[in-house]
Amino acid sequence: MSPADFYIDRVAQWLASSRSAVVLTGAGISTESGIPDFRSPGGVWSKYRTVYFDEFLASADGRYEYWRQKCEMHREFGPAQPNEGHQVLARWEAAGRIRGVITQNIDGLHQMAGSRRVLELHGTARQAACLDCSARYDIEPLIAQFLADDRVPDCPACGGRLKHATISFGQMLPPDVLMEATRWSRDADLMLAIGSSLVVTPAADLPRITRERGGRFVIINRDPTPLDEIADATIPGSIGETLTSLHAELTT
Ligand code: NAD
Ligand code: ZN
């Protein structure tokens, strides 16, 4: 048995006996769907200057630049489909093996794969939200409108400022989502962190909460992370393959 197989075997046993397992995902679970993660060279995420939340609020030029970048990025992840990794997690939730997924991702692929209990720490790029009246809209028609008119769309309800329903740098995380994620992490007897570099807080703090309460903590990620030292097991292979192997192990 190779070391990787050994860990698959063990983690499958932990998952099978867990009563309140929780999964935390990052950009790495979506790279096999063709969406580059944060660190990929050339990924659109690294190509543009950051429009901070304050600038978005204060300046029409900032809002234009923000929408221009988001439309570019949308070309990349608009057509992306969930991969085997997302699908396995949706099956585990349906089978009651995990409570749900806490994600740093904004791509909506967990929901597309069938996951229902998804806590989006950084919001979603599938919708826009009005900063003035809180109305929400599907993103697709607004992107089409921006590209057609070359101007930032206004909120159809109140004429206010529309922004992707994602959390910008300098913007507060939704407190209700964060509170729920903290509760799940506290209650968890097992947390699997999948495809996250575990450097962005508060997501990176959640596994610590699980560990402090005596829960197990497993990392599935190609590169090492700062939390490897507190993990009960780390599996460095491809996420799609690892989750497929774990699933096979659980169902045999
Ligand atoms: P990150 O880019 O910092 O780290 C991703 C990790 O996944 C890396 O450590 C890498 O080794 C690993 N990885 C990538 N592909 C893998 C694969 N196929 N198999 C195994 N491991 C793989 O991502 P992060 O920690 O989520 O932080 C990035 C931030 O940027 C997040 O806050 C997120 O909101 C945002 N972001 C989101 C998306 C998305 O929604 N898909 C994409 C890029 C960035
Ligand atoms: Zn509005």
mmCIF file of C-alpha atoms and ligand atoms in Angstrom:
data_model
loop_
_atom_site.group_PDB
_atom_site.id
_atom_site.type_symbol
_atom_site.label_atom_id
_atom_site.label_comp_id
_atom_site.label_asym_id
_atom_site.label_seq_id
_atom_site.Cartn_x
_atom_site.Cartn_y
_atom_site.Cartn_z
ATOM 1 C CA MET A 1 0.000 0.000 0.000
ATOM 2 C CA SER A 2 1.450 3.398 -1.002
ATOM 3 C CA PRO A 3 1.400 6.248 1.551
ATOM 4 C CA ALA A 4 -1.379 7.959 -0.432
ATOM 5 C CA ASP A 5 -3.503 4.777 -0.388
ATOM 6 C CA PHE A 6 -2.869 4.436 3.316
ATOM 7 C CA TYR A 7 -4.263 7.906 3.928
ATOM 8 C CA ILE A 8 -7.227 7.363 1.594
ATOM 9 C CA ASP A 9 -8.052 4.250 3.573
ATOM 10 C CA ARG A 10 -7.807 6.023 6.889
ATOM 11 C CA VAL A 11 -9.672 9.167 5.873
ATOM 12 C CA ALA A 12 -12.445 7.013 4.371
ATOM 13 C CA GLN A 13 -12.784 5.288 7.757
ATOM 14 C CA TRP A 14 -12.934 8.623 9.573
ATOM 15 C CA LEU A 15 -15.569 9.858 7.137
ATOM 16 C CA ALA A 16 -17.609 6.687 7.477
ATOM 17 C CA SER A 17 -17.695 6.974 11.265
ATOM 18 C CA SER A 18 -18.150 10.765 11.387
ATOM 19 C CA ARG A 19 -21.451 12.251 12.551
ATOM 20 C CA SER A 20 -20.923 15.897 11.685
ATOM 21 C CA ALA A 21 -18.298 16.188 8.949
ATOM 22 C CA VAL A 22 -17.840 19.516 7.201
ATOM 23 C CA VAL A 23 -15.950 20.385 4.023
ATOM 24 C CA LEU A 24 -14.102 23.640 3.376
ATOM 25 C CA THR A 25 -13.179 24.326 -0.258
ATOM 26 C CA GLY A 26 -10.971 26.833 -2.072
ATOM 27 C CA ALA A 27 -10.072 27.683 -5.653
ATOM 28 C CA GLY A 28 -8.181 24.368 -6.060
ATOM 29 C CA ILE A 29 -11.381 22.327 -6.357
ATOM 30 C CA SER A 30 -12.330 24.290 -9.475
ATOM 31 C CA THR A 31 -9.035 24.178 -11.395
ATOM 32 C CA GLU A 32 -10.071 20.824 -12.887
ATOM 33 C CA SER A 33 -13.117 22.673 -14.271
ATOM 34 C CA GLY A 34 -10.764 25.057 -16.065
ATOM 35 C CA ILE A 35 -10.945 27.984 -13.624
ATOM 36 C CA PRO A 36 -7.438 29.055 -12.622
ATOM 37 C CA ASP A 37 -6.747 29.362 -8.910
ATOM 38 C CA PHE A 38 -5.351 32.465 -7.301
ATOM 39 C CA ARG A 39 -1.735 31.571 -7.844
ATOM 40 C CA SER A 40 -1.837 30.330 -11.429
ATOM 41 C CA PRO A 41 0.432 32.479 -13.559
ATOM 42 C CA GLY A 42 -1.561 34.208 -16.275
ATOM 43 C CA GLY A 43 -4.896 33.590 -14.573
ATOM 44 C CA VAL A 44 -7.200 36.576 -14.980
ATOM 45 C CA TRP A 45 -7.227 36.846 -11.207
ATOM 46 C CA SER A 46 -3.615 37.982 -11.207
ATOM 47 C CA LYS A 47 -3.715 40.092 -14.390
ATOM 48 C CA TYR A 48 -5.625 43.132 -13.198
ATOM 49 C CA ARG A 49 -5.199 45.810 -10.623
ATOM 50 C CA THR A 50 -7.418 45.410 -7.564
ATOM 51 C CA VAL A 51 -10.411 47.721 -7.315
ATOM 52 C CA TYR A 52 -10.889 48.076 -3.568
ATOM 53 C CA PHE A 53 -14.351 48.459 -2.134
ATOM 54 C CA ASP A 54 -13.758 52.101 -1.150
ATOM 55 C CA GLU A 55 -12.792 52.991 -4.692
ATOM 56 C CA PHE A 56 -15.857 51.194 -6.038
ATOM 57 C CA LEU A 57 -18.069 53.251 -3.732
ATOM 58 C CA ALA A 58 -16.320 56.554 -4.368
ATOM 59 C CA SER A 59 -15.614 56.652 -8.077
ATOM 60 C CA ALA A 60 -17.480 56.035 -11.345
ATOM 61 C CA ASP A 61 -14.129 55.195 -12.985
ATOM 62 C CA GLY A 62 -13.490 52.565 -10.301
ATOM 63 C CA ARG A 63 -16.925 51.054 -10.923
ATOM 64 C CA TYR A 64 -16.287 50.947 -14.672
ATOM 65 C CA GLU A 65 -12.893 49.273 -14.199
ATOM 66 C CA TYR A 66 -14.462 46.755 -11.795
ATOM 67 C CA TRP A 67 -17.200 45.780 -14.272
ATOM 68 C CA ARG A 68 -14.702 45.608 -17.140
ATOM 69 C CA GLN A 69 -12.550 43.127 -15.194
ATOM 70 C CA LYS A 70 -15.527 41.074 -14.048
ATOM 71 C CA CYS A 71 -16.774 40.738 -17.629
ATOM 72 C CA GLU A 72 -13.347 39.474 -18.680
ATOM 73 C CA MET A 73 -13.304 36.937 -15.855
ATOM 74 C CA HIS A 74 -16.830 35.856 -16.654
ATOM 75 C CA ARG A 75 -15.703 34.646 -20.067
ATOM 76 C CA GLU A 76 -13.470 32.197 -18.243
ATOM 77 C CA PHE A 77 -15.837 30.794 -15.681
ATOM 78 C CA GLY A 78 -19.243 31.449 -17.250
ATOM 79 C CA PRO A 79 -19.098 28.195 -19.273
ATOM 80 C CA ALA A 80 -17.265 26.127 -16.591
ATOM 81 C CA GLN A 81 -18.958 22.922 -15.425
ATOM 82 C CA PRO A 82 -18.613 21.123 -12.070
ATOM 83 C CA ASN A 83 -16.002 18.357 -12.033
ATOM 84 C CA GLU A 84 -15.792 14.992 -10.302
ATOM 85 C CA GLY A 85 -14.679 16.660 -7.049
ATOM 86 C CA HIS A 86 -17.772 18.884 -6.838
ATOM 87 C CA GLN A 87 -19.953 15.906 -7.745
ATOM 88 C CA VAL A 88 -18.567 13.656 -5.031
ATOM 89 C CA LEU A 89 -19.244 16.339 -2.407
ATOM 90 C CA ALA A 90 -22.834 16.733 -3.643
ATOM 91 C CA ARG A 91 -23.313 12.957 -3.346
ATOM 92 C CA TRP A 92 -21.873 12.927 0.181
ATOM 93 C CA GLU A 93 -24.265 15.643 1.258
ATOM 94 C CA ALA A 94 -27.250 13.821 -0.257
ATOM 95 C CA ALA A 95 -26.162 10.627 1.534
ATOM 96 C CA GLY A 96 -25.834 12.485 4.854
ATOM 97 C CA ARG A 97 -22.069 11.948 5.040
ATOM 98 C CA ILE A 98 -21.305 15.659 5.315
ATOM 99 C CA ARG A 99 -23.291 18.520 6.775
ATOM 100 C CA GLY A 100 -22.437 20.766 3.853
ATOM 101 C CA VAL A 101 -19.720 22.787 2.178
ATOM 102 C CA ILE A 102 -18.152 26.032 3.353
ATOM 103 C CA THR A 103 -16.490 27.599 0.333
ATOM 104 C CA GLN A 104 -14.173 30.483 -0.465
ATOM 105 C CA ASN A 105 -15.165 30.123 -4.111
ATOM 106 C CA ILE A 106 -17.468 32.463 -5.937
ATOM 107 C CA ASP A 107 -18.033 30.289 -9.014
ATOM 108 C CA GLY A 108 -21.273 28.568 -7.976
ATOM 109 C CA LEU A 109 -20.010 25.142 -9.143
ATOM 110 C CA HIS A 110 -20.937 23.357 -5.896
ATOM 111 C CA GLN A 111 -24.593 24.308 -6.370
ATOM 112 C CA MET A 112 -24.440 23.364 -10.051
ATOM 113 C CA ALA A 113 -23.196 19.920 -8.988
ATOM 114 C CA GLY A 114 -26.185 19.536 -6.655
ATOM 115 C CA SER A 115 -24.842 20.659 -3.265
ATOM 116 C CA ARG A 116 -27.643 22.381 -1.340
ATOM 117 C CA ARG A 117 -26.038 23.405 1.915
ATOM 118 C CA VAL A 118 -23.294 25.744 0.722
ATOM 119 C CA LEU A 119 -21.940 28.623 2.786
ATOM 120 C CA GLU A 120 -20.285 31.088 0.402
ATOM 121 C CA LEU A 121 -17.836 33.074 2.534
ATOM 122 C CA HIS A 122 -16.892 35.350 -0.352
ATOM 123 C CA GLY A 123 -20.305 35.580 -1.990
ATOM 124 C CA THR A 124 -21.143 34.585 -5.555
ATOM 125 C CA ALA A 125 -20.207 35.888 -8.977
ATOM 126 C CA ARG A 126 -23.401 34.358 -10.415
ATOM 127 C CA GLN A 127 -25.407 37.291 -9.099
ATOM 128 C CA ALA A 128 -25.182 41.060 -8.722
ATOM 129 C CA ALA A 129 -26.435 42.877 -5.646
ATOM 130 C CA CYS A 130 -27.554 46.490 -5.334
ATOM 131 C CA LEU A 131 -25.520 48.317 -2.705
ATOM 132 C CA ASP A 132 -28.365 50.749 -2.167
ATOM 133 C CA CYS A 133 -31.534 48.593 -1.961
ATOM 134 C CA SER A 134 -30.023 45.048 -1.644
ATOM 135 C CA ALA A 135 -32.000 43.674 -4.618
ATOM 136 C CA ARG A 136 -30.296 40.746 -6.351
ATOM 137 C CA TYR A 137 -30.133 39.889 -10.037
ATOM 138 C CA ASP A 138 -28.739 37.146 -12.258
ATOM 139 C CA ILE A 139 -25.374 38.242 -13.547
ATOM 140 C CA GLU A 140 -25.688 37.090 -17.181
ATOM 141 C CA PRO A 141 -28.086 39.784 -18.511
ATOM 142 C CA LEU A 142 -26.131 42.495 -16.690
ATOM 143 C CA ILE A 143 -22.853 41.354 -18.244
ATOM 144 C CA ALA A 144 -24.526 41.375 -21.662
ATOM 145 C CA GLN A 145 -25.844 44.879 -20.958
ATOM 146 C CA PHE A 146 -22.401 46.173 -19.928
ATOM 147 C CA LEU A 147 -20.810 44.722 -23.043
ATOM 148 C CA ALA A 148 -23.534 46.165 -25.299
ATOM 149 C CA ASP A 149 -23.679 49.686 -23.776
ATOM 150 C CA ASP A 150 -20.099 49.979 -22.506
ATOM 151 C CA ARG A 151 -21.453 51.494 -19.305
ATOM 152 C CA VAL A 152 -22.035 50.210 -15.784
ATOM 153 C CA PRO A 153 -25.633 49.013 -15.372
ATOM 154 C CA ASP A 154 -27.802 50.654 -12.689
ATOM 155 C CA CYS A 155 -30.136 48.794 -10.355
ATOM 156 C CA PRO A 156 -33.437 48.344 -12.260
ATOM 157 C CA ALA A 157 -35.378 48.758 -8.998
ATOM 158 C CA CYS A 158 -33.834 51.899 -7.512
ATOM 159 C CA GLY A 159 -31.186 53.216 -9.917
ATOM 160 C CA GLY A 160 -28.515 52.415 -7.309
ATOM 161 C CA ARG A 161 -25.005 50.955 -7.605
ATOM 162 C CA LEU A 162 -24.837 47.342 -8.767
ATOM 163 C CA LYS A 163 -21.869 45.190 -7.866
ATOM 164 C CA HIS A 164 -21.171 41.473 -8.185
ATOM 165 C CA ALA A 165 -22.491 39.728 -5.069
ATOM 166 C CA THR A 166 -18.915 38.885 -4.121
ATOM 167 C CA ILE A 167 -16.849 40.284 -1.292
ATOM 168 C CA SER A 168 -14.287 42.791 -2.555
ATOM 169 C CA PHE A 169 -10.994 43.552 -0.853
ATOM 170 C CA GLY A 170 -11.847 45.976 1.922
ATOM 171 C CA GLN A 171 -15.457 44.796 2.145
ATOM 172 C CA MET A 172 -16.874 43.016 5.199
ATOM 173 C CA LEU A 173 -17.779 39.335 5.010
ATOM 174 C CA PRO A 174 -21.488 38.581 5.467
ATOM 175 C CA PRO A 175 -21.734 38.140 9.275
ATOM 176 C CA ASP A 176 -24.586 35.594 9.149
ATOM 177 C CA VAL A 177 -22.658 33.314 6.765
ATOM 178 C CA LEU A 178 -19.508 33.602 8.839
ATOM 179 C CA MET A 179 -21.422 32.841 12.045
ATOM 180 C CA GLU A 180 -22.981 29.736 10.513
ATOM 181 C CA ALA A 181 -19.585 28.561 9.192
ATOM 182 C CA THR A 182 -18.111 29.037 12.657
ATOM 183 C CA ARG A 183 -20.958 27.008 14.175
ATOM 184 C CA TRP A 184 -20.439 24.168 11.671
ATOM 185 C CA SER A 185 -16.706 24.177 12.377
ATOM 186 C CA ARG A 186 -17.289 24.084 16.122
ATOM 187 C CA ASP A 187 -19.742 21.164 15.839
ATOM 188 C CA ALA A 188 -17.631 19.200 13.357
ATOM 189 C CA ASP A 189 -15.963 15.959 14.408
ATOM 190 C CA LEU A 190 -14.156 15.990 11.035
ATOM 191 C CA MET A 191 -13.200 18.809 8.694
ATOM 192 C CA LEU A 192 -11.821 18.250 5.215
ATOM 193 C CA ALA A 193 -10.075 21.294 3.701
ATOM 194 C CA ILE A 194 -9.924 20.804 -0.064
ATOM 195 C CA GLY A 195 -8.028 22.977 -2.563
ATOM 196 C CA SER A 196 -7.426 25.901 -0.269
ATOM 197 C CA SER A 197 -4.009 27.411 0.364
ATOM 198 C CA LEU A 198 -5.402 28.159 3.862
ATOM 199 C CA VAL A 199 -3.802 31.576 4.018
ATOM 200 C CA VAL A 200 -6.908 33.737 3.566
ATOM 201 C CA THR A 201 -8.685 34.400 6.846
ATOM 202 C CA PRO A 202 -11.225 33.865 8.248
ATOM 203 C CA ALA A 203 -11.514 30.644 6.198
ATOM 204 C CA ALA A 204 -8.062 29.591 7.358
ATOM 205 C CA ASP A 205 -9.142 29.968 10.993
ATOM 206 C CA LEU A 206 -12.069 27.540 10.724
ATOM 207 C CA PRO A 207 -10.022 24.301 10.878
ATOM 208 C CA ARG A 208 -8.398 25.547 14.071
ATOM 209 C CA ILE A 209 -11.838 25.819 15.653
ATOM 210 C CA THR A 210 -12.568 22.198 14.744
ATOM 211 C CA ARG A 211 -9.185 21.064 16.077
ATOM 212 C CA GLU A 212 -9.556 22.966 19.337
ATOM 213 C CA ARG A 213 -12.862 21.184 19.924
ATOM 214 C CA GLY A 214 -11.197 17.814 19.392
ATOM 215 C CA GLY A 215 -12.404 17.213 15.823
ATOM 216 C CA ARG A 216 -10.176 15.667 13.172
ATOM 217 C CA PHE A 217 -8.738 17.760 10.368
ATOM 218 C CA VAL A 218 -7.695 16.525 6.930
ATOM 219 C CA ILE A 219 -6.118 18.526 4.087
ATOM 220 C CA ILE A 220 -6.442 17.560 0.440
ATOM 221 C CA ASN A 221 -4.211 19.974 -1.481
ATOM 222 C CA ARG A 222 -1.355 19.758 -3.957
ATOM 223 C CA ASP A 223 0.870 22.343 -2.232
ATOM 224 C CA PRO A 224 1.765 22.508 1.457
ATOM 225 C CA THR A 225 -0.225 24.920 3.619
ATOM 226 C CA PRO A 226 0.515 26.714 6.906
ATOM 227 C CA LEU A 227 -1.987 24.403 8.630
ATOM 228 C CA ASP A 228 -0.312 21.121 7.599
ATOM 229 C CA GLU A 229 1.265 20.908 11.055
ATOM 230 C CA ILE A 230 -2.101 20.729 12.824
ATOM 231 C CA ALA A 231 -3.668 18.295 10.325
ATOM 232 C CA ASP A 232 -4.292 14.632 11.195
ATOM 233 C CA ALA A 233 -3.621 13.730 7.564
ATOM 234 C CA THR A 234 -2.618 15.542 4.366
ATOM 235 C CA ILE A 235 -3.234 14.107 0.905
ATOM 236 C CA PRO A 236 -1.260 15.966 -1.766
ATOM 237 C CA GLY A 237 -2.679 14.415 -4.975
ATOM 238 C CA SER A 238 -5.176 15.734 -7.510
ATOM 239 C CA ILE A 239 -8.465 16.662 -5.867
ATOM 240 C CA GLY A 240 -10.654 14.954 -8.480
ATOM 241 C CA GLU A 241 -8.727 11.696 -8.182
ATOM 242 C CA THR A 242 -8.508 11.811 -4.390
ATOM 243 C CA LEU A 243 -12.231 12.423 -3.896
ATOM 244 C CA THR A 244 -13.091 9.748 -6.446
ATOM 245 C CA SER A 245 -10.871 7.241 -4.585
ATOM 246 C CA LEU A 246 -12.372 8.211 -1.237
ATOM 247 C CA HIS A 247 -15.862 7.811 -2.646
ATOM 248 C CA ALA A 248 -15.021 4.396 -4.099
ATOM 249 C CA GLU A 249 -13.570 3.328 -0.757
ATOM 250 C CA LEU A 250 -16.750 4.409 1.036
ATOM 251 C CA THR A 251 -19.078 2.592 -1.289
ATOM 252 C CA THR A 252 -17.299 -0.752 -1.444
HETATM 253 P P1 NAD B 1 -5.468 29.521 -3.733
HETATM 254 O O1 NAD B 1 -5.369 29.796 -5.201
HETATM 255 O O2 NAD B 1 -4.735 30.406 -2.810
HETATM 256 O O3 NAD B 1 -5.007 28.029 -3.443
HETATM 257 C C1 NAD B 1 -5.490 26.963 -4.182
HETATM 258 C C2 NAD B 1 -4.767 25.702 -3.705
HETATM 259 O O4 NAD B 1 -5.311 24.601 -4.432
HETATM 260 C C3 NAD B 1 -3.266 25.735 -3.974
HETATM 261 O O5 NAD B 1 -2.589 25.552 -2.752
HETATM 262 C C4 NAD B 1 -3.026 24.565 -4.956
HETATM 263 O O6 NAD B 1 -1.897 23.804 -4.574
HETATM 264 C C5 NAD B 1 -4.257 23.736 -4.805
HETATM 265 N N1 NAD B 1 -4.705 23.095 -6.052
HETATM 266 C C6 NAD B 1 -5.037 23.710 -7.217
HETATM 267 N N2 NAD B 1 -5.507 22.828 -8.104
HETATM 268 C C7 NAD B 1 -5.429 21.609 -7.497
HETATM 269 C C8 NAD B 1 -5.768 20.288 -7.907
HETATM 270 N N3 NAD B 1 -6.277 20.028 -9.107
HETATM 271 N N4 NAD B 1 -5.549 19.268 -7.027
HETATM 272 C C9 NAD B 1 -5.024 19.519 -5.788
HETATM 273 N N5 NAD B 1 -4.727 20.746 -5.349
HETATM 274 C C10 NAD B 1 -4.919 21.779 -6.195
HETATM 275 O O7 NAD B 1 -7.021 29.455 -3.415
HETATM 276 P P2 NAD B 1 -7.822 29.872 -2.120
HETATM 277 O O8 NAD B 1 -7.140 29.359 -0.908
HETATM 278 O O9 NAD B 1 -9.232 29.473 -2.378
HETATM 279 O O10 NAD B 1 -7.730 31.467 -2.104
HETATM 280 C C11 NAD B 1 -8.000 32.197 -3.284
HETATM 281 C C12 NAD B 1 -9.036 33.290 -3.120
HETATM 282 O O11 NAD B 1 -9.419 33.799 -4.405
HETATM 283 C C13 NAD B 1 -10.299 32.767 -2.483
HETATM 284 O O12 NAD B 1 -10.607 33.621 -1.460
HETATM 285 C C14 NAD B 1 -11.371 32.801 -3.565
HETATM 286 O O13 NAD B 1 -12.496 33.548 -3.145
HETATM 287 C C15 NAD B 1 -10.768 33.542 -4.747
HETATM 288 N N6 NAD B 1 -10.801 32.731 -5.990
HETATM 289 C C16 NAD B 1 -11.921 32.003 -6.295
HETATM 290 C C17 NAD B 1 -11.948 31.203 -7.430
HETATM 291 C C18 NAD B 1 -13.200 30.418 -7.744
HETATM 292 O O14 NAD B 1 -14.283 30.780 -7.307
HETATM 293 N N7 NAD B 1 -13.083 29.304 -8.476
HETATM 294 C C19 NAD B 1 -10.823 31.133 -8.261
HETATM 295 C C20 NAD B 1 -9.685 31.900 -7.923
HETATM 296 C C21 NAD B 1 -9.688 32.686 -6.777
HETATM 297 ZN ZN ZN B 2 -31.323 48.993 -5.914
#
